[in-house]
mmCIF file of C-alpha atoms in Angstrom:
data_model
loop_
_atom_site.group_PDB
_atom_site.id
_atom_site.type_symbol
_atom_site.label_atom_id
_atom_site.label_comp_id
_atom_site.label_asym_id
_atom_site.label_seq_id
_atom_site.Cartn_x
_atom_site.Cartn_y
_atom_site.Cartn_z
ATOM 1 C CA MET Z 127 90.131 -11.797 1.944
ATOM 2 C CA MET Z 128 89.295 -15.328 0.787
ATOM 3 C CA ASN Z 129 91.822 -18.154 0.995
ATOM 4 C CA LEU Z 130 92.053 -19.604 -2.504
ATOM 5 C CA ASN Z 131 94.200 -22.484 -3.701
ATOM 6 C CA GLY Z 132 96.591 -22.087 -6.610
ATOM 7 C CA ILE Z 133 94.345 -23.762 -9.195
ATOM 8 C CA THR Z 134 91.384 -21.522 -8.350
ATOM 9 C CA LYS Z 135 93.520 -18.377 -8.494
ATOM 10 C CA SER Z 136 94.936 -19.436 -11.862
ATOM 11 C CA ALA Z 137 91.468 -20.246 -13.200
ATOM 12 C CA ILE Z 138 90.163 -16.813 -12.182
ATOM 13 C CA LEU Z 139 93.153 -15.132 -13.783
ATOM 14 C CA LEU Z 140 92.639 -16.996 -17.076
ATOM 15 C CA ILE Z 141 88.973 -15.988 -17.107
ATOM 16 C CA THR Z 142 89.780 -12.310 -16.656
ATOM 17 C CA ILE Z 143 92.765 -11.752 -18.963
ATOM 18 C CA GLY Z 144 91.049 -12.593 -22.251
ATOM 19 C CA ALA Z 145 91.086 -15.557 -24.638
ATOM 20 C CA ASN Z 146 94.263 -14.800 -26.587
ATOM 21 C CA GLN Z 147 96.482 -14.417 -23.537
ATOM 22 C CA ALA Z 148 94.830 -17.362 -21.790
ATOM 23 C CA VAL Z 149 95.463 -19.663 -24.772
ATOM 24 C CA GLU Z 150 99.154 -18.751 -24.857
ATOM 25 C CA ILE Z 151 99.509 -19.530 -21.151
ATOM 26 C CA LEU Z 152 97.683 -22.845 -21.395
ATOM 27 C CA LYS Z 153 99.929 -23.955 -24.270
ATOM 28 C CA GLU Z 154 102.886 -23.909 -21.869
ATOM 29 C CA LEU Z 155 101.232 -26.297 -19.403
ATOM 30 C CA SER Z 156 100.958 -30.093 -19.211
ATOM 31 C CA PHE Z 157 97.725 -31.862 -20.135
ATOM 32 C CA SER Z 158 97.069 -32.647 -16.479
ATOM 33 C CA GLU Z 159 97.453 -28.977 -15.515
ATOM 34 C CA ILE Z 160 95.183 -27.884 -18.378
ATOM 35 C CA GLN Z 161 92.602 -30.472 -17.342
ATOM 36 C CA ASN Z 162 92.538 -29.228 -13.751
ATOM 37 C CA LEU Z 163 92.254 -25.580 -14.820
ATOM 38 C CA ILE Z 164 89.471 -26.184 -17.369
ATOM 39 C CA LYS Z 165 87.526 -28.209 -14.817
ATOM 40 C CA CYS Z 166 87.945 -25.473 -12.206
ATOM 41 C CA MET Z 167 86.810 -22.767 -14.644
ATOM 42 C CA LEU Z 168 83.694 -24.712 -15.616
ATOM 43 C CA ASN Z 169 82.770 -25.176 -11.963
ATOM 44 C CA LEU Z 170 83.049 -21.448 -11.258
ATOM 45 C CA GLU Z 171 79.850 -19.493 -11.890
ATOM 46 C CA LYS Z 172 79.916 -16.021 -10.377
ATOM 47 C CA ILE Z 173 83.089 -14.644 -8.817
ATOM 48 C CA PRO Z 174 82.747 -11.715 -6.369
ATOM 49 C CA CYS Z 175 84.561 -8.598 -7.568
ATOM 50 C CA VAL Z 176 86.610 -8.484 -4.357
ATOM 51 C CA VAL Z 177 87.922 -11.985 -5.074
ATOM 52 C CA VAL Z 178 88.831 -11.119 -8.660
ATOM 53 C CA ASN Z 179 90.674 -8.017 -7.493
ATOM 54 C CA GLN Z 180 92.440 -10.033 -4.812
ATOM 55 C CA VAL Z 181 93.760 -12.468 -7.434
ATOM 56 C CA ILE Z 182 94.707 -9.769 -9.904
ATOM 57 C CA SER Z 183 96.537 -7.736 -7.257
ATOM 58 C CA GLU Z 184 98.784 -10.732 -6.575
ATOM 59 C CA PHE Z 185 99.976 -10.435 -10.152
ATOM 60 C CA ASN Z 186 100.643 -6.704 -9.691
ATOM 61 C CA SER Z 187 97.967 -5.697 -12.151
ATOM 62 C CA ASN Z 188 95.482 -2.827 -12.051
ATOM 63 C CA PHE Z 189 92.114 -4.400 -12.624
ATOM 64 C CA SER Z 190 88.604 -3.325 -11.694
ATOM 65 C CA LEU Z 191 85.038 -4.343 -12.461
ATOM 66 C CA ASP Z 192 81.893 -2.184 -12.628
ATOM 67 C CA SER Z 193 79.677 -4.898 -11.132
ATOM 68 C CA SER Z 194 79.944 -6.835 -7.913
ATOM 69 C CA THR Z 195 80.592 -10.139 -9.658
ATOM 70 C CA ALA Z 196 82.317 -11.583 -12.701
ATOM 71 C CA VAL Z 197 80.173 -14.116 -14.577
ATOM 72 C CA VAL Z 198 81.971 -17.111 -16.036
ATOM 73 C CA ASN Z 199 81.039 -17.687 -19.682
ATOM 74 C CA ARG Z 200 80.996 -21.419 -20.431
ATOM 75 C CA ASN Z 201 81.472 -20.815 -24.155
ATOM 76 C CA TYR Z 202 84.664 -18.879 -23.369
ATOM 77 C CA VAL Z 203 86.070 -21.834 -21.391
ATOM 78 C CA VAL Z 204 85.072 -24.345 -24.067
ATOM 79 C CA SER Z 205 86.705 -22.181 -26.740
ATOM 80 C CA LEU Z 206 89.935 -22.048 -24.729
ATOM 81 C CA SER Z 207 90.090 -25.820 -24.394
ATOM 82 C CA GLN Z 208 89.436 -26.299 -28.128
ATOM 83 C CA LYS Z 209 92.188 -23.850 -29.114
ATOM 84 C CA VAL Z 210 94.736 -25.428 -26.768
ATOM 85 C CA LEU Z 211 93.859 -29.133 -27.040
ATOM 86 C CA GLY Z 212 92.087 -29.387 -30.398
ATOM 87 C CA ASP Z 213 88.431 -30.303 -30.935
ATOM 88 C CA LYS Z 214 88.812 -34.042 -30.302
ATOM 89 C CA ASN Z 215 90.837 -33.847 -27.085
ATOM 90 C CA SER Z 216 88.712 -30.947 -25.872
ATOM 91 C CA ALA Z 217 85.529 -32.969 -26.405
ATOM 92 C CA VAL Z 218 86.995 -35.879 -24.430
ATOM 93 C CA LEU Z 219 88.045 -33.569 -21.583
ATOM 94 C CA LEU Z 220 84.706 -31.733 -21.414
ATOM 95 C CA ASP Z 221 82.812 -35.023 -21.516
ATOM 96 C CA ASP Z 222 84.959 -36.298 -18.654
ATOM 97 C CA ILE Z 223 84.286 -33.149 -16.621
ATOM 98 C CA LYS Z 224 80.551 -33.532 -17.313
ATOM 99 C CA ASP Z 225 80.651 -37.090 -15.949
ATOM 100 C CA ASP Z 226 82.539 -35.896 -12.857
ATOM 101 C CA ASN Z 227 79.880 -33.273 -12.191
ATOM 102 C CA LYS Z 228 77.097 -35.848 -12.574
ATOM 103 C CA ILE Z 229 78.845 -38.040 -10.012
ATOM 104 C CA VAL Z 230 79.344 -35.138 -7.592
ATOM 105 C CA ASP Z 231 75.672 -34.062 -7.867
ATOM 106 C CA GLY Z 232 74.451 -37.641 -7.439
ATOM 107 C CA ILE Z 233 76.706 -38.264 -4.448
ATOM 108 C CA LYS Z 234 75.363 -35.117 -2.744
ATOM 109 C CA GLN Z 235 71.857 -36.570 -3.015
ATOM 110 C CA LEU Z 236 72.942 -40.026 -1.827
ATOM 111 C CA ASN Z 237 74.554 -38.471 1.252
ATOM 112 C CA MET Z 238 71.069 -37.350 2.319
ATOM 113 C CA ILE Z 239 69.425 -40.790 2.055
ATOM 114 C CA ASP Z 240 69.096 -43.242 4.954
ATOM 115 C CA PRO Z 241 72.279 -45.410 4.783
ATOM 116 C CA LYS Z 242 70.282 -48.545 5.609
ATOM 117 C CA ASN Z 243 68.099 -47.992 2.534
ATOM 118 C CA ILE Z 244 71.176 -47.596 0.326
ATOM 119 C CA ALA Z 245 72.779 -50.744 1.789
ATOM 120 C CA GLU Z 246 69.658 -52.759 0.960
ATOM 121 C CA LEU Z 247 69.633 -51.492 -2.616
ATOM 122 C CA ILE Z 248 73.345 -52.077 -3.378
ATOM 123 C CA GLN Z 249 73.941 -55.391 -1.622
ATOM 124 C CA HIS Z 250 73.680 -57.337 -4.893
ATOM 125 C CA GLU Z 251 75.888 -54.977 -6.913
ATOM 126 C CA HIS Z 252 79.486 -55.840 -7.835
ATOM 127 C CA PRO Z 253 81.830 -55.135 -4.878
ATOM 128 C CA GLN Z 254 83.963 -52.814 -7.041
ATOM 129 C CA ILE Z 255 80.961 -50.608 -7.796
ATOM 130 C CA ILE Z 256 80.090 -50.491 -4.085
ATOM 131 C CA THR Z 257 83.722 -49.667 -3.308
ATOM 132 C CA THR Z 258 83.821 -46.784 -5.789
ATOM 133 C CA MET Z 259 80.585 -45.305 -4.491
ATOM 134 C CA LEU Z 260 81.697 -45.510 -0.844
ATOM 135 C CA VAL Z 261 84.993 -43.774 -1.677
ATOM 136 C CA TYR Z 262 83.056 -40.800 -3.082
ATOM 137 C CA LEU Z 263 80.438 -40.624 -0.315
ATOM 138 C CA ASP Z 264 80.745 -38.633 2.899
ATOM 139 C CA ARG Z 265 82.859 -40.663 5.340
ATOM 140 C CA ASN Z 266 80.105 -40.951 7.960
ATOM 141 C CA GLN Z 267 77.576 -42.008 5.326
ATOM 142 C CA ALA Z 268 79.980 -44.560 3.807
ATOM 143 C CA SER Z 269 80.808 -46.001 7.220
ATOM 144 C CA ALA Z 270 77.136 -46.390 8.102
ATOM 145 C CA ILE Z 271 76.368 -48.128 4.773
ATOM 146 C CA LEU Z 272 79.331 -50.466 5.266
ATOM 147 C CA SER Z 273 78.017 -51.463 8.693
ATOM 148 C CA TYR Z 274 74.724 -52.636 7.152
ATOM 149 C CA LEU Z 275 76.323 -54.858 4.485
ATOM 150 C CA GLU Z 276 76.749 -58.610 4.997
ATOM 151 C CA GLU Z 277 80.033 -59.459 6.696
ATOM 152 C CA GLN Z 278 81.711 -61.161 3.727
ATOM 153 C CA LEU Z 279 80.687 -58.385 1.339
ATOM 154 C CA SER Z 280 81.862 -55.668 3.732
ATOM 155 C CA LEU Z 281 85.260 -57.391 4.099
ATOM 156 C CA ASP Z 282 85.581 -57.631 0.309
ATOM 157 C CA VAL Z 283 84.713 -53.940 -0.065
ATOM 158 C CA VAL Z 284 87.176 -52.898 2.657
ATOM 159 C CA SER Z 285 90.030 -54.763 0.948
ATOM 160 C CA ARG Z 286 89.146 -53.095 -2.362
ATOM 161 C CA ILE Z 287 89.080 -49.643 -0.745
ATOM 162 C CA VAL Z 288 92.662 -50.230 0.434
ATOM 163 C CA ASP Z 289 93.762 -50.892 -3.162
ATOM 164 C CA PHE Z 290 91.557 -48.229 -4.766
ATOM 165 C CA THR Z 291 93.473 -45.922 -7.145
ATOM 166 C CA GLY Z 292 90.654 -44.254 -9.086
ATOM 167 C CA ILE Z 293 88.207 -45.105 -11.873
ATOM 168 C CA LYS Z 294 88.430 -45.137 -15.640
ATOM 169 C CA LYS Z 295 85.879 -43.731 -18.076
ATOM 170 C CA SER Z 296 83.909 -46.995 -18.271
ATOM 171 C CA GLY Z 297 83.862 -47.152 -14.483
ATOM 172 C CA LYS Z 298 82.480 -43.608 -14.278
ATOM 173 C CA ASN Z 299 79.652 -44.485 -16.651
ATOM 174 C CA GLU Z 300 78.771 -47.520 -14.552
ATOM 175 C CA LEU Z 301 78.903 -45.477 -11.350
ATOM 176 C CA ILE Z 302 76.589 -42.833 -12.834
ATOM 177 C CA LYS Z 303 74.115 -45.592 -13.784
ATOM 178 C CA ILE Z 304 74.198 -47.008 -10.257
ATOM 179 C CA ILE Z 305 73.747 -43.563 -8.671
ATOM 180 C CA ASN Z 306 70.754 -42.824 -10.933
ATOM 181 C CA TYR Z 307 69.308 -46.266 -10.144
ATOM 182 C CA LEU Z 308 69.617 -45.695 -6.390
ATOM 183 C CA LEU Z 309 68.037 -42.233 -6.577
ATOM 184 C CA GLN Z 310 65.165 -43.572 -8.686
ATOM 185 C CA LYS Z 311 64.558 -46.521 -6.332
ATOM 186 C CA ASN Z 312 64.589 -44.154 -3.371
ATOM 187 C CA ARG Z 313 61.934 -41.988 -5.061
ATOM 188 C CA GLU Z 314 59.843 -45.108 -5.679
ATOM 189 C CA ASN Z 315 60.174 -46.167 -2.054
ATOM 190 C CA ILE Z 316 59.050 -42.721 -0.904
ATOM 191 C CA SER Z 317 56.008 -42.920 -3.177
ATOM 192 C CA LYS Z 318 54.945 -46.261 -1.647
ATOM 193 C CA LYS Z 319 54.596 -44.756 1.820
ATOM 194 C CA GLY Z 320 51.059 -44.194 3.021
ATOM 195 C CA GLY Z 321 51.624 -40.487 3.521
ATOM 196 C CA ILE Z 322 52.145 -39.914 -0.205
ATOM 197 C CA THR Z 323 48.909 -41.720 -1.055
ATOM 198 C CA THR Z 324 46.987 -39.583 1.419
ATOM 199 C CA ILE Z 325 48.498 -36.342 0.095
ATOM 200 C CA VAL Z 326 47.677 -37.289 -3.495
ATOM 201 C CA GLU Z 327 44.072 -38.154 -2.607
ATOM 202 C CA LEU Z 328 43.628 -34.836 -0.786
ATOM 203 C CA LEU Z 329 45.151 -32.802 -3.602
ATOM 204 C CA LYS Z 330 42.889 -34.447 -6.171
ATOM 205 C CA LEU Z 331 39.889 -33.122 -4.249
ATOM 206 C CA MET Z 332 41.146 -29.545 -4.608
ATOM 207 C CA THR Z 333 40.953 -27.183 -7.557
ATOM 208 C CA TYR Z 334 43.932 -27.141 -9.916
ATOM 209 C CA ASP Z 335 44.992 -23.695 -8.644
ATOM 210 C CA GLN Z 336 44.936 -24.848 -5.010
ATOM 211 C CA GLU Z 337 46.796 -28.042 -5.892
ATOM 212 C CA LYS Z 338 49.457 -26.131 -7.825
ATOM 213 C CA ARG Z 339 49.953 -23.648 -4.980
ATOM 214 C CA ILE Z 340 50.449 -26.379 -2.362
ATOM 215 C CA ILE Z 341 52.890 -28.360 -4.526
ATOM 216 C CA SER Z 342 54.897 -25.170 -5.115
ATOM 217 C CA LYS Z 343 55.179 -24.687 -1.358
ATOM 218 C CA ILE Z 344 56.326 -28.284 -0.877
ATOM 219 C CA GLN Z 345 58.907 -27.848 -3.644
ATOM 220 C CA GLU Z 346 60.502 -24.922 -1.814
ATOM 221 C CA SER Z 347 61.590 -27.207 1.030
ATOM 222 C CA ASN Z 348 61.667 -30.686 -0.567
ATOM 223 C CA LYS Z 349 62.090 -30.902 -4.344
ATOM 224 C CA GLU Z 350 62.238 -34.708 -4.366
ATOM 225 C CA LEU Z 351 58.951 -35.066 -2.472
ATOM 226 C CA ALA Z 352 57.307 -32.478 -4.741
ATOM 227 C CA HIS Z 353 58.471 -34.415 -7.818
ATOM 228 C CA VAL Z 354 56.919 -37.649 -6.507
ATOM 229 C CA ILE Z 355 53.619 -35.978 -5.617
ATOM 230 C CA LYS Z 356 53.448 -34.087 -8.901
ATOM 231 C CA SER Z 357 53.974 -37.251 -10.926
ATOM 232 C CA LYS Z 358 51.082 -39.005 -9.147
ATOM 233 C CA VAL Z 359 48.562 -36.276 -8.591
ATOM 234 C CA LEU Z 360 47.760 -35.627 -12.257
ATOM 235 C CA SER Z 361 46.343 -38.162 -14.702
ATOM 236 C CA PHE Z 362 45.588 -37.514 -18.371
ATOM 237 C CA GLU Z 363 41.809 -37.518 -17.823
ATOM 238 C CA ASP Z 364 42.219 -34.902 -15.075
ATOM 239 C CA ILE Z 365 42.784 -32.340 -17.840
ATOM 240 C CA ALA Z 366 39.004 -32.367 -18.367
ATOM 241 C CA HIS Z 367 38.628 -30.543 -15.040
ATOM 242 C CA PHE Z 368 41.019 -27.695 -15.897
ATOM 243 C CA ASP Z 369 39.675 -24.176 -16.256
ATOM 244 C CA ASP Z 370 39.150 -23.060 -19.861
ATOM 245 C CA LEU Z 371 42.058 -20.631 -19.547
ATOM 246 C CA TYR Z 372 44.474 -23.495 -18.819
ATOM 247 C CA ILE Z 373 43.038 -25.540 -21.688
ATOM 248 C CA GLN Z 374 43.556 -22.653 -24.111
ATOM 249 C CA ARG Z 375 47.163 -22.203 -22.952
ATOM 250 C CA LEU Z 376 47.774 -25.917 -23.301
ATOM 251 C CA ILE Z 377 46.467 -25.966 -26.875
ATOM 252 C CA LYS Z 378 48.967 -23.229 -27.790
ATOM 253 C CA GLU Z 379 51.864 -25.233 -26.322
ATOM 254 C CA VAL Z 380 51.333 -28.489 -28.275
ATOM 255 C CA LYS Z 381 51.118 -29.456 -31.929
ATOM 256 C CA LEU Z 382 47.644 -30.248 -33.236
ATOM 257 C CA ASP Z 383 48.577 -33.697 -34.601
ATOM 258 C CA GLU Z 384 50.182 -34.720 -31.291
ATOM 259 C CA LEU Z 385 47.104 -33.529 -29.409
ATOM 260 C CA ALA Z 386 44.880 -35.539 -31.748
ATOM 261 C CA ILE Z 387 46.838 -38.746 -31.096
ATOM 262 C CA ALA Z 388 46.861 -38.201 -27.323
ATOM 263 C CA LEU Z 389 43.077 -37.702 -27.301
ATOM 264 C CA GLN Z 390 42.192 -40.600 -29.607
ATOM 265 C CA VAL Z 391 41.139 -43.022 -26.841
ATOM 266 C CA SER Z 392 40.262 -40.441 -24.178
ATOM 267 C CA SER Z 393 36.807 -39.848 -22.727
ATOM 268 C CA GLU Z 394 34.178 -37.825 -24.572
ATOM 269 C CA LEU Z 395 34.219 -35.399 -21.643
ATOM 270 C CA LEU Z 396 37.891 -34.593 -22.204
ATOM 271 C CA LYS Z 397 37.544 -34.416 -25.987
ATOM 272 C CA GLU Z 398 34.661 -31.945 -25.758
ATOM 273 C CA LYS Z 399 36.545 -29.856 -23.197
ATOM 274 C CA ILE Z 400 39.426 -29.491 -25.648
ATOM 275 C CA LEU Z 401 37.267 -29.001 -28.729
ATOM 276 C CA LYS Z 402 35.188 -26.178 -27.265
ATOM 277 C CA ASN Z 403 38.327 -24.181 -26.501
ATOM 278 C CA MET Z 404 39.737 -24.421 -30.036
ATOM 279 C CA SER Z 405 39.181 -22.443 -33.194
ATOM 280 C CA GLU Z 406 36.481 -23.827 -35.487
ATOM 281 C CA LYS Z 407 39.109 -24.902 -38.027
ATOM 282 C CA ASP Z 408 41.178 -26.868 -35.500
ATOM 283 C CA SER Z 409 38.061 -28.274 -33.879
ATOM 284 C CA ASN Z 410 36.793 -29.624 -37.217
ATOM 285 C CA TYR Z 411 40.208 -31.138 -37.925
ATOM 286 C CA LEU Z 412 40.184 -33.033 -34.619
ATOM 287 C CA ARG Z 413 36.599 -34.227 -35.088
ATOM 288 C CA SER Z 414 37.445 -35.652 -38.516
ATOM 289 C CA PHE Z 415 40.541 -37.295 -37.028
ATOM 290 C CA PHE Z 416 38.434 -39.034 -34.355
ATOM 291 C CA ILE Z 417 35.842 -40.190 -36.918
ATOM 292 C CA LYS Z 418 38.528 -41.820 -39.097
ATOM 293 C CA LYS Z 419 39.683 -43.930 -36.140
ATOM 294 C CA SER Z 420 43.139 -44.429 -37.655
ATOM 295 C CA PHE Z 421 45.086 -47.276 -36.074
ATOM 296 C CA ILE Z 422 47.726 -45.973 -33.710
ATOM 297 C CA SER Z 423 49.503 -48.253 -31.272
ATOM 298 C CA THR Z 424 48.762 -47.964 -27.559
ATOM 299 C CA ASP Z 425 52.440 -47.236 -26.883
ATOM 300 C CA VAL Z 426 52.393 -44.209 -29.190
ATOM 301 C CA ILE Z 427 49.177 -42.860 -27.642
ATOM 302 C CA GLU Z 428 50.526 -43.282 -24.118
ATOM 303 C CA LYS Z 429 53.762 -41.566 -25.146
ATOM 304 C CA LYS Z 430 51.853 -38.545 -26.509
ATOM 305 C CA GLN Z 431 49.725 -38.389 -23.367
ATOM 306 C CA LYS Z 432 52.841 -38.516 -21.202
ATOM 307 C CA ASP Z 433 54.440 -35.727 -23.266
ATOM 308 C CA LEU Z 434 51.316 -33.630 -22.799
ATOM 309 C CA LEU Z 435 51.359 -34.153 -19.028
ATOM 310 C CA ASN Z 436 55.036 -33.189 -18.945
ATOM 311 C CA VAL Z 437 54.179 -29.916 -20.678
ATOM 312 C CA ILE Z 438 51.533 -29.245 -18.046
ATOM 313 C CA LYS Z 439 53.854 -30.096 -15.135
ATOM 314 C CA LYS Z 440 56.628 -27.941 -16.525
ATOM 315 C CA TYR Z 441 54.843 -24.807 -17.675
ATOM 316 C CA PHE Z 442 51.489 -24.645 -15.921
#
């Protein structure tokens, strides 16, 4: 038997008894209690059948499931909150829960980064932001970061931690921005290391299939490293070296006008590679587009090229 707290047990019960009964129960609770239950339900994904039965049995009910798990339907939870709180209050609550989850996910990633690197990146941030982040971080990680900060800043942060009572909505938004900034800077720092440059150079010498296979293997153990490598290993002109099969799949995935813009200033080698893999009608359309030489800003062209590369990185 699993040891569950009261909120989790209540959340599981509300998920299993049906919307009408759940709404009536929630109406009898305070906003704070509803908030905690909705948040708990949204954070549950699959509940083992034995756990569901354990909860139900405590309420002296005969309940059974055919499968080994109960899947939590997000739409069901959202509908409950709307019926109990109204659309406006429900939207505010769900948005707040979404922010909390972003913070939790970001903090998990920050807990895995060298504390010295984090200290260097946050030393010029407002002490209150540093305080909030340290409160959320693992205690050992927070302590290590604090030890790397300048003495006056660390003393200021310590005094703020003593008085810390929580953060408001605006504070959460700021914290999310800082977390995203730190994660991005950490990725950039990783990419500057010599090892990344060497890996990228080696992968570029391989066929696309070999390159894709190796990156997939790296991603299994280190998603962040794979993301950095993937973003550097492929340039727009590299598409010219794809097999015809990949080119044909790519053409099906993108709109013809967007492809035309992306190719406008590309090499003749890449243009011909694309054109020979298209239907005669589409090929003639692109050729006429290139001949016209319509003015399109560099920013727009680069944006279309980036979009095209994102399609390749995501689906190919």
